[in-house]
Short mmCIF file of C-alpha atoms in Angstrom, two decimals:
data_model
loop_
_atom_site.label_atom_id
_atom_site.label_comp_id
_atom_site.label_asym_id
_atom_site.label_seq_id
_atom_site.Cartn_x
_atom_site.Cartn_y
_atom_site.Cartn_z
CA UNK D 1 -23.10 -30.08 -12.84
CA UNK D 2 -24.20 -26.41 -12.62
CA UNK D 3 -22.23 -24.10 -10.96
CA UNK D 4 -22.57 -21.43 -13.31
CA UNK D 5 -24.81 -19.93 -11.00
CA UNK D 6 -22.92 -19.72 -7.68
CA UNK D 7 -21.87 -16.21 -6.43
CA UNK D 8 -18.46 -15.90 -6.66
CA UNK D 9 -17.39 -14.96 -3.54
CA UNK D 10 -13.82 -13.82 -4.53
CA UNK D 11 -12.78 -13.29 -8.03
CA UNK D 12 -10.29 -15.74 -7.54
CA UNK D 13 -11.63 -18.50 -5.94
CA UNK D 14 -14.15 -19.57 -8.62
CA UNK D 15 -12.00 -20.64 -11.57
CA UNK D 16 -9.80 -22.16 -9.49
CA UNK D 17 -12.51 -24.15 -7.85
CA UNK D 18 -14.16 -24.77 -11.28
CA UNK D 19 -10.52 -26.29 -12.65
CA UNK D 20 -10.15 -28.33 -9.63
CA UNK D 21 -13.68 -30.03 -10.04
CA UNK D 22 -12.75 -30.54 -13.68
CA UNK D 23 -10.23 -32.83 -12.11
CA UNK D 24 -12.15 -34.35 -9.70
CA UNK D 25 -14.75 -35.33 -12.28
CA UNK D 26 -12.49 -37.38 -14.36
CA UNK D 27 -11.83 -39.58 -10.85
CA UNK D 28 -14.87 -39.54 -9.15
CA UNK D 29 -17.72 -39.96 -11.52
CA UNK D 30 -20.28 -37.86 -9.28
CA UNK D 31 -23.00 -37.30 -11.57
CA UNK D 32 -25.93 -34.59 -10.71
CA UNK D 33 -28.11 -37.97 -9.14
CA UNK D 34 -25.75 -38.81 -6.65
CA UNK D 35 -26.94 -38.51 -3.42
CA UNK D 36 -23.92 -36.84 -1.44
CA UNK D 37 -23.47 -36.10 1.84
CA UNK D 38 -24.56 -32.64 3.08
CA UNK D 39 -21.66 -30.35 4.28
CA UNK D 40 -21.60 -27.19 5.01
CA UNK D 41 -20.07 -25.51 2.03
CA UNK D 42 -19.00 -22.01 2.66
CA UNK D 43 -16.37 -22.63 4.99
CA UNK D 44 -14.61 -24.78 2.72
CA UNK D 45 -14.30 -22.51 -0.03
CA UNK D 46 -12.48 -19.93 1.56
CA UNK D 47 -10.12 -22.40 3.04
CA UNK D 48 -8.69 -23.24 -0.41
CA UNK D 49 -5.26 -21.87 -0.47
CA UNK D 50 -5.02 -19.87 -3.68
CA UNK D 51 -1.24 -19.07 -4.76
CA UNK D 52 0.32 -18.42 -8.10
CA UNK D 53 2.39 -21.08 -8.21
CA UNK D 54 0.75 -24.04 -9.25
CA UNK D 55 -1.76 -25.18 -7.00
CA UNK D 56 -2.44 -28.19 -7.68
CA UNK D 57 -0.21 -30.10 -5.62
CA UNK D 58 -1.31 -28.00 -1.89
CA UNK D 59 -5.70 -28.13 -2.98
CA UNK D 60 -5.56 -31.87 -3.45
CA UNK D 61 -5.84 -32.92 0.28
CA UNK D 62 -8.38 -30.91 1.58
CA UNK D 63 -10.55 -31.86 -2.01
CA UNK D 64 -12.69 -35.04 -1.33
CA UNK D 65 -15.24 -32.92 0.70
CA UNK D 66 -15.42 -30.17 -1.18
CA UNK D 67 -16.31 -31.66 -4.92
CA UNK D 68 -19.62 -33.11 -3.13
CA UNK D 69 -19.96 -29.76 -1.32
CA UNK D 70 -19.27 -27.83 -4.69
CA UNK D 71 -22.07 -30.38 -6.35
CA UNK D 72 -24.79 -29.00 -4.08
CA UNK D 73 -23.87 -25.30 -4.21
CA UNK D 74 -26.23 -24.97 -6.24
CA UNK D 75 -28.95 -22.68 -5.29
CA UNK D 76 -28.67 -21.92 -1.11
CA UNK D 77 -25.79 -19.88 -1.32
CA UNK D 78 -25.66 -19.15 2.17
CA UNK D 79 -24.72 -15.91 1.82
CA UNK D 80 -21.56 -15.02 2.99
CA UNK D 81 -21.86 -13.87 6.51
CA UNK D 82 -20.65 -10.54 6.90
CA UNK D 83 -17.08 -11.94 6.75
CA UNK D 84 -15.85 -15.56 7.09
CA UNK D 85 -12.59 -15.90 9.61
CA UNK D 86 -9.42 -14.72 8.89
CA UNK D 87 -7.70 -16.07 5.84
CA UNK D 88 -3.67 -15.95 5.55
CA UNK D 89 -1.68 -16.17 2.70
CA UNK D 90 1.75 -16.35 2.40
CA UNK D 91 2.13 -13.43 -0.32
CA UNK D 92 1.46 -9.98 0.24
CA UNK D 93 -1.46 -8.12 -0.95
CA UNK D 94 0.37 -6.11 -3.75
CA UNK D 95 2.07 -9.18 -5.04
CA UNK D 96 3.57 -10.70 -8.00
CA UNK D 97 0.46 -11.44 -10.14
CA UNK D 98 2.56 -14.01 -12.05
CA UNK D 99 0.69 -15.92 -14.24
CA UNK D 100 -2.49 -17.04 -12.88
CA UNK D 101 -3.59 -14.07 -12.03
CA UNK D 102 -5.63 -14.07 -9.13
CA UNK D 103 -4.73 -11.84 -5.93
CA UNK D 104 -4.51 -13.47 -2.62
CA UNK D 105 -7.62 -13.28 -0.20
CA UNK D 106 -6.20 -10.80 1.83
CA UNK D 107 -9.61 -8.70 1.96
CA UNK D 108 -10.74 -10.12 5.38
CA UNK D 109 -7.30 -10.32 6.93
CA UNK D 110 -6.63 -9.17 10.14
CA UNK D 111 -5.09 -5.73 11.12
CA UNK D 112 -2.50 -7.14 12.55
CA UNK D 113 -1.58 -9.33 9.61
CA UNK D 114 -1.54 -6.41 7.16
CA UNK D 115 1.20 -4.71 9.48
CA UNK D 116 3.06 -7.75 10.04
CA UNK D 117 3.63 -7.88 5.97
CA UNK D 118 4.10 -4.11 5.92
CA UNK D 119 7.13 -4.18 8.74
CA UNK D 120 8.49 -7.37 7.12
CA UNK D 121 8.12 -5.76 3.37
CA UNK D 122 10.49 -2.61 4.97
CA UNK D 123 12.90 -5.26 6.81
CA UNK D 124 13.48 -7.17 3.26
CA UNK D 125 13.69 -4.11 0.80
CA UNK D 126 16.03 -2.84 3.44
CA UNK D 127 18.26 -5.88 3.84
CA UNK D 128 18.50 -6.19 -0.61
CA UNK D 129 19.13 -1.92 -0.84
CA UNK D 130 21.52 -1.73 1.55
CA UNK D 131 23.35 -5.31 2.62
CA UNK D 132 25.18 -7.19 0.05
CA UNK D 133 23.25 -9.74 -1.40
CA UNK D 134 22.84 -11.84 -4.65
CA UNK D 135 19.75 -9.78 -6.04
CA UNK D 136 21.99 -7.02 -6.39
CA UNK D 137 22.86 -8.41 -9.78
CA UNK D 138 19.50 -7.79 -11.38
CA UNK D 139 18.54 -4.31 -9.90
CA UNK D 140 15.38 -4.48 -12.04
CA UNK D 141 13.91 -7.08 -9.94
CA UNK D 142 15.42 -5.62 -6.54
CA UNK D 143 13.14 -3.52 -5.10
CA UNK D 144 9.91 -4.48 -7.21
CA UNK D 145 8.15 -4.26 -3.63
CA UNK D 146 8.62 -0.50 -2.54
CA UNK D 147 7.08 0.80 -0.04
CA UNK D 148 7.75 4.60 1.32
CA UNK D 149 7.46 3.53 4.95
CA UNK D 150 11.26 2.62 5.46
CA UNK D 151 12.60 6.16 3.76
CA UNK D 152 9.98 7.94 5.56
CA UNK D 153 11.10 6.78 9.02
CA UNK D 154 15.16 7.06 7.80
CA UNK D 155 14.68 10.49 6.80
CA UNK D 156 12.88 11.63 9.90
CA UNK D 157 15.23 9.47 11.84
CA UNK D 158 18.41 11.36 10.52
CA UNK D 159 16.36 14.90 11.01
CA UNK D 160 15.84 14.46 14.51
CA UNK D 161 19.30 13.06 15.42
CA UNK D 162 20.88 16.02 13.26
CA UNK D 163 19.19 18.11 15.34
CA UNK D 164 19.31 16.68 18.56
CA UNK D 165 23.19 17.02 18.16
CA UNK D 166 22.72 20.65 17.17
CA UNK D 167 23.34 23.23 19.80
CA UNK D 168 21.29 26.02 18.41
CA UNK D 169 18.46 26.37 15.90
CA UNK D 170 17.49 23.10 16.43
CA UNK D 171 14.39 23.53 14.44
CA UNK D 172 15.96 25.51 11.64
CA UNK D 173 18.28 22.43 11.07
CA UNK D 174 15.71 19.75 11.05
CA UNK D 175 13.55 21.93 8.45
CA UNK D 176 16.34 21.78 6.51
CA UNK D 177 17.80 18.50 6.85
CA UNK D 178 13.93 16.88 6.28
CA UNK D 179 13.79 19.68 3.17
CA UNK D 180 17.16 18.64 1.79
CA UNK D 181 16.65 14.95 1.48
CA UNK D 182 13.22 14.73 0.50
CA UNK D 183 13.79 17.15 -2.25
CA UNK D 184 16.92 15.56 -3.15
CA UNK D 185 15.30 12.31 -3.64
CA UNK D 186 12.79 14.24 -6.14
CA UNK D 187 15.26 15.86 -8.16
CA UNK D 188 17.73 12.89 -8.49
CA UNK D 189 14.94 10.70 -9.86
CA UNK D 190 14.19 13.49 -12.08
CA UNK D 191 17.80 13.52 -12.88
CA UNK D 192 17.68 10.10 -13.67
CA UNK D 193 14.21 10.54 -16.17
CA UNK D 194 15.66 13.10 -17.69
CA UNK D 195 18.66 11.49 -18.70
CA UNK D 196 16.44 8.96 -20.85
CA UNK D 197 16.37 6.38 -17.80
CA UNK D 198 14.38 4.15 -17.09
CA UNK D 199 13.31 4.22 -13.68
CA UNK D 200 9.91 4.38 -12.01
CA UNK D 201 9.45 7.34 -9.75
CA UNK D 202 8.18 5.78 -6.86
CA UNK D 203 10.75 3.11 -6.71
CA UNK D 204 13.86 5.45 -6.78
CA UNK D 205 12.40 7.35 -4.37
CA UNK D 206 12.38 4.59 -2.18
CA UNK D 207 15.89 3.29 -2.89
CA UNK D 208 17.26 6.46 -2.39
CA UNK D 209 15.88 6.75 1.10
CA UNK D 210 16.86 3.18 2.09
CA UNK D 211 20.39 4.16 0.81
CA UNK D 212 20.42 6.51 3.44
CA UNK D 213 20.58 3.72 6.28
CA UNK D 214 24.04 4.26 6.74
CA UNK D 215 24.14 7.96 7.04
CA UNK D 216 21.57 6.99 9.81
CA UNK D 217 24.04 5.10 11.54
CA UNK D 218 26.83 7.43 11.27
CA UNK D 219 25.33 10.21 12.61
CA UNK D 220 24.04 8.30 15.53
CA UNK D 221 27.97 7.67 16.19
CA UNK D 222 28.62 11.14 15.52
CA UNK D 223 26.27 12.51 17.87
CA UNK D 224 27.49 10.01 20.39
CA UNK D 225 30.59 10.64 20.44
CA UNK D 226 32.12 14.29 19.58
CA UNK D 227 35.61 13.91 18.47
CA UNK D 228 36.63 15.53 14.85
CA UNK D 229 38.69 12.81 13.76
CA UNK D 230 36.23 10.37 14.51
CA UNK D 231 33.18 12.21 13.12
CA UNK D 232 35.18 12.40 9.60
CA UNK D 233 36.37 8.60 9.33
CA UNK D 234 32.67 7.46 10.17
CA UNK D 235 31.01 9.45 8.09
CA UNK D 236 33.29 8.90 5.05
CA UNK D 237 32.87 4.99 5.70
CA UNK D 238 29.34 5.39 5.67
CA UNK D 239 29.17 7.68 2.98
CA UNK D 240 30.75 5.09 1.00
CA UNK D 241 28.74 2.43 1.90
CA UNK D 242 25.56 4.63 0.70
CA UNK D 243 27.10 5.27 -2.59
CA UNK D 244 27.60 1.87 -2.76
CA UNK D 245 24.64 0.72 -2.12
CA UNK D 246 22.53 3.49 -4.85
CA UNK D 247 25.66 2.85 -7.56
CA UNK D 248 23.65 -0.73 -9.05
CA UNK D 249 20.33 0.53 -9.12
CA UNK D 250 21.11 3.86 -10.52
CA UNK D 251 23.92 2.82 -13.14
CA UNK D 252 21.22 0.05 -14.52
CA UNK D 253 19.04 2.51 -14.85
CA UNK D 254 20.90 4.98 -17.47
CA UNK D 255 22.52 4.49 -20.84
CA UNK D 256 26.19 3.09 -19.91
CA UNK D 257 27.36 6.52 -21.25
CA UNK D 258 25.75 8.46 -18.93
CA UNK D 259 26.15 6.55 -15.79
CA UNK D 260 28.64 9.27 -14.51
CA UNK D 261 25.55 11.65 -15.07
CA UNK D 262 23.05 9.65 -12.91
CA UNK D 263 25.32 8.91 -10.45
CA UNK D 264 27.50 12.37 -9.68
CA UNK D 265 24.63 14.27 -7.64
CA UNK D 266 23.79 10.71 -5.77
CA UNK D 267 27.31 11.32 -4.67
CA UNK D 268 27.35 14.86 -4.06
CA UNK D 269 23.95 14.11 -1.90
CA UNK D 270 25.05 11.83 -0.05
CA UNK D 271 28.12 14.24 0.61
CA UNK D 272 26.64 17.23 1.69
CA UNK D 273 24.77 15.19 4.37
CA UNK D 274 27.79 13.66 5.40
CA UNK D 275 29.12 17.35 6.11
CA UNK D 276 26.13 18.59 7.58
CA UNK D 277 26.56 15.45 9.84
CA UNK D 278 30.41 16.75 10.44
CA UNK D 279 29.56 20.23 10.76
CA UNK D 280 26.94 20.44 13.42
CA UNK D 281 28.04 20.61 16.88
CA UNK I 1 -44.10 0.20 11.11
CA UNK I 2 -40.21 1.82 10.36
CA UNK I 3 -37.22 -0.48 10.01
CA UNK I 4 -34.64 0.17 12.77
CA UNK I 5 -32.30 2.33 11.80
CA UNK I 6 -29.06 0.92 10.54
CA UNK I 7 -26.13 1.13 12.63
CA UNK I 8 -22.44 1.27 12.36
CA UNK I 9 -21.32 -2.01 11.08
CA UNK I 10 -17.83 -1.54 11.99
CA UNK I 11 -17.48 1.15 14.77
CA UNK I 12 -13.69 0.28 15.67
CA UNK I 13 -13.00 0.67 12.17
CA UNK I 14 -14.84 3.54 12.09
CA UNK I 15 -13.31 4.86 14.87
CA UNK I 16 -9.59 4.51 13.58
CA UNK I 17 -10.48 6.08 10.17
CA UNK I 18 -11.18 9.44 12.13
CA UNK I 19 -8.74 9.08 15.21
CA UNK I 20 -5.73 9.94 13.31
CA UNK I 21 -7.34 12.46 10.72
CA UNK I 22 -8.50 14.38 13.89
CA UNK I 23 -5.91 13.79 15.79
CA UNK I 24 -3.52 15.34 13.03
CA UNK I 25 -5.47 17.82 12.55
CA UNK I 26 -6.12 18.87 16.56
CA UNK I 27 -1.86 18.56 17.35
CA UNK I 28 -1.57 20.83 14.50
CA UNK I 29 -3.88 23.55 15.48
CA UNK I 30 -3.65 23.01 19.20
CA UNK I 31 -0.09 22.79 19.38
CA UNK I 32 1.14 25.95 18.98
CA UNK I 33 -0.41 26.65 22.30
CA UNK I 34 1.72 24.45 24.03
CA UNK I 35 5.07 23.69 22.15
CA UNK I 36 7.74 26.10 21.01
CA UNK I 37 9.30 23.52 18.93
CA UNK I 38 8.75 23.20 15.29
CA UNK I 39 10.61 19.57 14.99
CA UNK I 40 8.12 18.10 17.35
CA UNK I 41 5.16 19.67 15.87
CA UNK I 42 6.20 18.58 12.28
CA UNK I 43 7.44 14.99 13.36
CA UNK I 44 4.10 14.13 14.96
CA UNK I 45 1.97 16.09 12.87
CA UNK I 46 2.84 13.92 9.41
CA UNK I 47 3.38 10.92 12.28
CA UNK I 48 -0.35 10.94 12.59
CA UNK I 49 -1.09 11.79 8.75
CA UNK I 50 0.98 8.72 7.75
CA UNK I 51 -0.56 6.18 10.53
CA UNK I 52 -4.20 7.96 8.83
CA UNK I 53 -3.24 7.02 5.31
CA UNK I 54 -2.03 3.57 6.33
CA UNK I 55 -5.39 3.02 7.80
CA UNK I 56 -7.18 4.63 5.08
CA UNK I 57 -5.62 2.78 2.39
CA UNK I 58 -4.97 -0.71 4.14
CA UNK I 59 -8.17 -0.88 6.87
CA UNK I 60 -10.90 1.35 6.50
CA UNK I 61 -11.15 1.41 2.46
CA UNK I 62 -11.34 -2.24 2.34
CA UNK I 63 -13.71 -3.13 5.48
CA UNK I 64 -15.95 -0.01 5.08
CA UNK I 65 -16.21 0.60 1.83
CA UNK I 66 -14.84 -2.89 -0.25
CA UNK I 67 -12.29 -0.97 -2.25
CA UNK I 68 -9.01 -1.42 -2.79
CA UNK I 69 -5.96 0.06 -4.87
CA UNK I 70 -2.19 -0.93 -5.14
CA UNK I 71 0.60 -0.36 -6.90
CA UNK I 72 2.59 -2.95 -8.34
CA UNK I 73 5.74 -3.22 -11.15
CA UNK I 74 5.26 -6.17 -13.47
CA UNK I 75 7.91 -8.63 -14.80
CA UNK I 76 8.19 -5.87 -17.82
CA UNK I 77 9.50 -3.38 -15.16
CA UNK I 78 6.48 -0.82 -15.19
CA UNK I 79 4.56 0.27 -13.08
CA UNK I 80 1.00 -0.29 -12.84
CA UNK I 81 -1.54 0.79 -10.95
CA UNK I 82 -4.24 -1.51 -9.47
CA UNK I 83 -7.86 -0.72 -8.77
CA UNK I 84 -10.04 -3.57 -7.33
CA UNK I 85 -13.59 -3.93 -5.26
CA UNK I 86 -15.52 -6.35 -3.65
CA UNK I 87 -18.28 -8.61 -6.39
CA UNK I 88 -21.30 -6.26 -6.47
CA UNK I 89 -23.05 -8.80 -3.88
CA UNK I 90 -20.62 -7.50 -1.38
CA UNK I 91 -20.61 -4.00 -2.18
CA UNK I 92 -24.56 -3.88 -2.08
CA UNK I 93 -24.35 -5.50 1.41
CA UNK I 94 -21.67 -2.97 2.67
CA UNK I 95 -23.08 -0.37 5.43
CA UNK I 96 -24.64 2.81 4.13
CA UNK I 97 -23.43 4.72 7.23
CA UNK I 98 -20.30 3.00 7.38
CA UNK I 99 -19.40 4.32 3.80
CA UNK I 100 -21.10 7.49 4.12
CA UNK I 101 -18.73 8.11 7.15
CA UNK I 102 -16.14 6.91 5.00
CA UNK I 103 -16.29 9.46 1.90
CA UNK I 104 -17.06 12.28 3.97
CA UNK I 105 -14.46 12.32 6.53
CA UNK I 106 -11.93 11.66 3.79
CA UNK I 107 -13.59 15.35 1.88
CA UNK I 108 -13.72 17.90 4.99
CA UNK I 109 -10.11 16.36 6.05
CA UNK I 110 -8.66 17.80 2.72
CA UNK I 111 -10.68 20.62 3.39
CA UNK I 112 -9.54 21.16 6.62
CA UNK I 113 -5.85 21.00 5.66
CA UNK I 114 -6.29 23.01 2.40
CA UNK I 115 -8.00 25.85 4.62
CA UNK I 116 -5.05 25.32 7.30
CA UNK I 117 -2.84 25.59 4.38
CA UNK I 118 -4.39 28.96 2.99
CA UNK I 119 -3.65 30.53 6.57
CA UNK I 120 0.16 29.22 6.69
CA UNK I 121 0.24 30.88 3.09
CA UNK I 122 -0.65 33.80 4.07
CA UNK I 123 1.26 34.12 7.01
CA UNK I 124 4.01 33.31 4.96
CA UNK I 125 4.91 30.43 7.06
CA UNK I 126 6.97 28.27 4.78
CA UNK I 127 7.75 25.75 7.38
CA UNK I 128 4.50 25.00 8.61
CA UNK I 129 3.54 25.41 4.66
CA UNK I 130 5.29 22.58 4.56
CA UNK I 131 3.75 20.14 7.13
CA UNK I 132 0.48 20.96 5.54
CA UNK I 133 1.71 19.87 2.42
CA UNK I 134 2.62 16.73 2.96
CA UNK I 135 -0.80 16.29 5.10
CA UNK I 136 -2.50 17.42 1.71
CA UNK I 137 -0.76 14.70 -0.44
CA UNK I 138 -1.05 12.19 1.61
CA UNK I 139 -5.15 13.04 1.85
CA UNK I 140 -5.21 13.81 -1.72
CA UNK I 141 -3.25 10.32 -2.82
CA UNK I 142 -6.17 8.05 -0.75
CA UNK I 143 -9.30 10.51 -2.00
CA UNK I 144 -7.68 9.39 -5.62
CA UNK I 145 -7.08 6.04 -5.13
CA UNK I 146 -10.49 5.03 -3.84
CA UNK I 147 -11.92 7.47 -6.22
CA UNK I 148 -10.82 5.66 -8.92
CA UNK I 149 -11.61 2.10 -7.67
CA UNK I 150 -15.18 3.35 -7.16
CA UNK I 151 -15.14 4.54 -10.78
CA UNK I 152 -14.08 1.56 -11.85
CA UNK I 153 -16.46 -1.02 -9.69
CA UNK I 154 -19.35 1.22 -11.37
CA UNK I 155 -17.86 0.52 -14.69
CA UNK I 156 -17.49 -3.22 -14.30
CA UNK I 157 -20.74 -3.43 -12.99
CA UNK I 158 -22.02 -1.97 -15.73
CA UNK I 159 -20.51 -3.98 -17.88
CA UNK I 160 -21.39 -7.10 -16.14
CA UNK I 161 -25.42 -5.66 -16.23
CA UNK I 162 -25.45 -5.02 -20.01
CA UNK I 163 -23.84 -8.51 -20.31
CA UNK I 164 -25.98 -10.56 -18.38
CA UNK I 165 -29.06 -8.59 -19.91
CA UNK I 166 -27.36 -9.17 -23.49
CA UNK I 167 -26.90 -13.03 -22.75
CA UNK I 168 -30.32 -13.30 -20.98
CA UNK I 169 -31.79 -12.03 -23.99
CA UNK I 170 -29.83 -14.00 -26.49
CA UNK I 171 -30.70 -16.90 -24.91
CA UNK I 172 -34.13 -15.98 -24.87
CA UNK I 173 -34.46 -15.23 -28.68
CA UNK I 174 -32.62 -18.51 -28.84
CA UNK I 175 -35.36 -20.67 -26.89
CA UNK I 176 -37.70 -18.74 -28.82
CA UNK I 177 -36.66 -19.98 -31.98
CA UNK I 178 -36.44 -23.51 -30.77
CA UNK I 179 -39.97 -23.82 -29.43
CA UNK I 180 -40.91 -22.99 -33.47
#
């Protein structure tokens, strides 16, 4: 049977396709003279779930069909109208490659799908940074899906309660509360590469701005609520808790013998914010 | 007798792939007629530039123009940079105005922001300096990224033309020699 010749429609589909038939072929003995059925092949061929993990198991259902579909797609390729309904996949469209290879069909997703994965991608890096959780052991596979999104809304977040609580200068403290952390975040990763770690840039940027969740949350209490005493016990509770949360990632990251180095200016970060937080009235 | 002319393929696409560049763009210039407040100017100035390079990179790059980049970190634990595009079918299918749009818009928005920039500069505004950098990299990061993946869908193409032309003709030679 010749389907050397078909269009691939996705890069992914067609090998997979191609291996299933292989199958098929030893079972069903459909030789080029068969007369088959005519179906309607295009819609089929998108509706073969393609995942990395073998998928063997989930295409052999919807198969019968399709191998005397795939037989005639031989030369009427209908072309692919300009783009066949919505396809979802479970995994996301920067995922783990493991293996076979092929990316998801996540070209002709809809909008709203894409932002679905996005929010849920921030809710799960966000949950393994910051809550305690059994991934924490192997901080090289923690975090292998950053995203920017969930620092970039933390940071502003903490700007614009810092400076809702201030009396004066309002502006002047944002600009510097926005300044301070994003160029924190820069320097402490290049802290960390220049210390002989290994760390991608991207990705400690993004843990370090999920680690400051907490700091979120106390100053939200802070600004609440206005007593001294108070202000100080949050924010050294939640100070701690963002130390504790950066200390696996970082300390993985560096020589053992250096660990102090990474992991001092985290700390002293973490604890000028926390005074900023306390000093502001 | 003159084809009709091609229109917008995608116009709500095509509508959200400007709507937040200009809409970035007009807060920032037309704000400082209204607002005294620098917070709210910055806060929904690189609001709108982040919503625009969400819908750049996630939206408009791969219904308007079939391109498509990523970054992902493999089992190794580096980080690697993915560039993909539609099959060449696809691509030669997409809309011409659609993708002119596309590039263009993405060009005179870095403009616009680099110009912008140049005044803050000179004013020797460091704050605003500073919303208009982040604009900037955000614009610059999505002209890259599909700059590349267009760089490399012209390679592969390419490469897929000179091999079907070298097979084609091997296989030619071949039935040549057979019909000896």
């Amino acid at each position: 049977m010749s389907h050397n010749d078909t269009i691939p429609l996705y890069q992914s589909s067609q090998s997979d396709i191609d291996e299933i038939e292989n199958m098929m072929n030893d079972g069903f003995q459909s030789g080029p003279g068969t007369v088959l059925p005519a179906r309607p092949p295009s819609p089929i061929r998108p509706s073969i779930p393609v995942s990395s993990s073998p998928f063997v198991q989930s295409n052999l259902p919807p198969l019968p069909p399709s191998s005397s579909s795939a037989a005639q797609k031989v030369t009427p390729v209908p072309a692919p109208p300009s783009l066949p309904p919505a396809v979802n996949f479970g995994s996301s469209e920067g995922s783990k490659t493991t293996g076979f290879g092929s990316p998801p069909n996540t070209w002709t997703e809809p909008v709203w799908d894409t932002v679905k994965r996005d929010l849920s991608r921030i809710v799960s890096n966000l949950k393994l940074v910051v809550f305690p959780n059994p991934n924490r052991e192997d901080p090289g596979k923690a975090l292998r899906d950053w995203d920017l999104w969930g620092p970039f809304f933390f940071i502003v977040f903490l700007g614009l309660t810092l400076s809702w609580s201030a009396s004066v200068k309002k502006s002047e403290v944002f600009a510097v509360a926005f300044a301070l952390l994003a160029a924190g975040a820069v320097i402490l990763t290049l802290n960390v590469l220049l210390l002989g770690g290994h760390i991608i840039f991207f990705q400690s940027l993004s843990l370090l701005g999920y680690c400051l969740f907490p700091l979120d949350v106390g100053a939200v209490i802070c600004m609440l609520k206005d007593n001294v005493i108070l202000k100080m016990i949050v924010v050294t509770v939640t100070l701690a808790w963002s130390s504790w949360a950066a200390y696996p990632f970082m300390s993985a990251a560096v020589n053992p013998r250096r660990k102090a180095l990474a992991l001092y200016p985290v700390f002293l970060m973490y604890v000028s914010v926390g005074f900023l937080i306390i000093a502001i009235d | 007798m003159q084809p009709p002319v091609e229109n917008y393929a995608n116009p709500n696409t095509c509508l959200f792939h400007v709507l937040f560049k200009g809409a970035a763009l007009a807060f920032y210039i037309l704000s400082a007629l209204f607002f005294n407040s620098f917070v709210i100017i910055f806060v929904v100035t690189v609001l709108l530039a982040a919503l625009d390079f969400w819908v750049v990179k996630n939206v408009s790059g791969r219904i308007l123009v079939g391109l498509r980049w990523w970054n992902e970190i493999n089992d190794l634990g580096e980080s690697v940079w993915k560039f993909e595009s539609l099959d060449q079918e696809s691509l030669a299918r997409m809309n011409k105005k659609d993708s002119w749009l596309f590039w263009w818009t993405l060009y005179l928005a870095a403009a616009a922001w680099l110009i912008l920039g140049v005044f803050s500069l000179i004013r020797f505004q460091a704050d605003y300096l500073l919303v208009v950098g982040v604009c900037l990299s955000l614009n610059a990061a999505n002209i890259i990224g599909f700059t590349k993946c267009k760089k490399d869908a012209k390679k592969q193409f390419q490469q897929f033309a000179s091999q079907t032309i070298a097979s084609r003709f091997q296989s030619t030679v071949q039935s040549a020699f057979t019909l000896v």
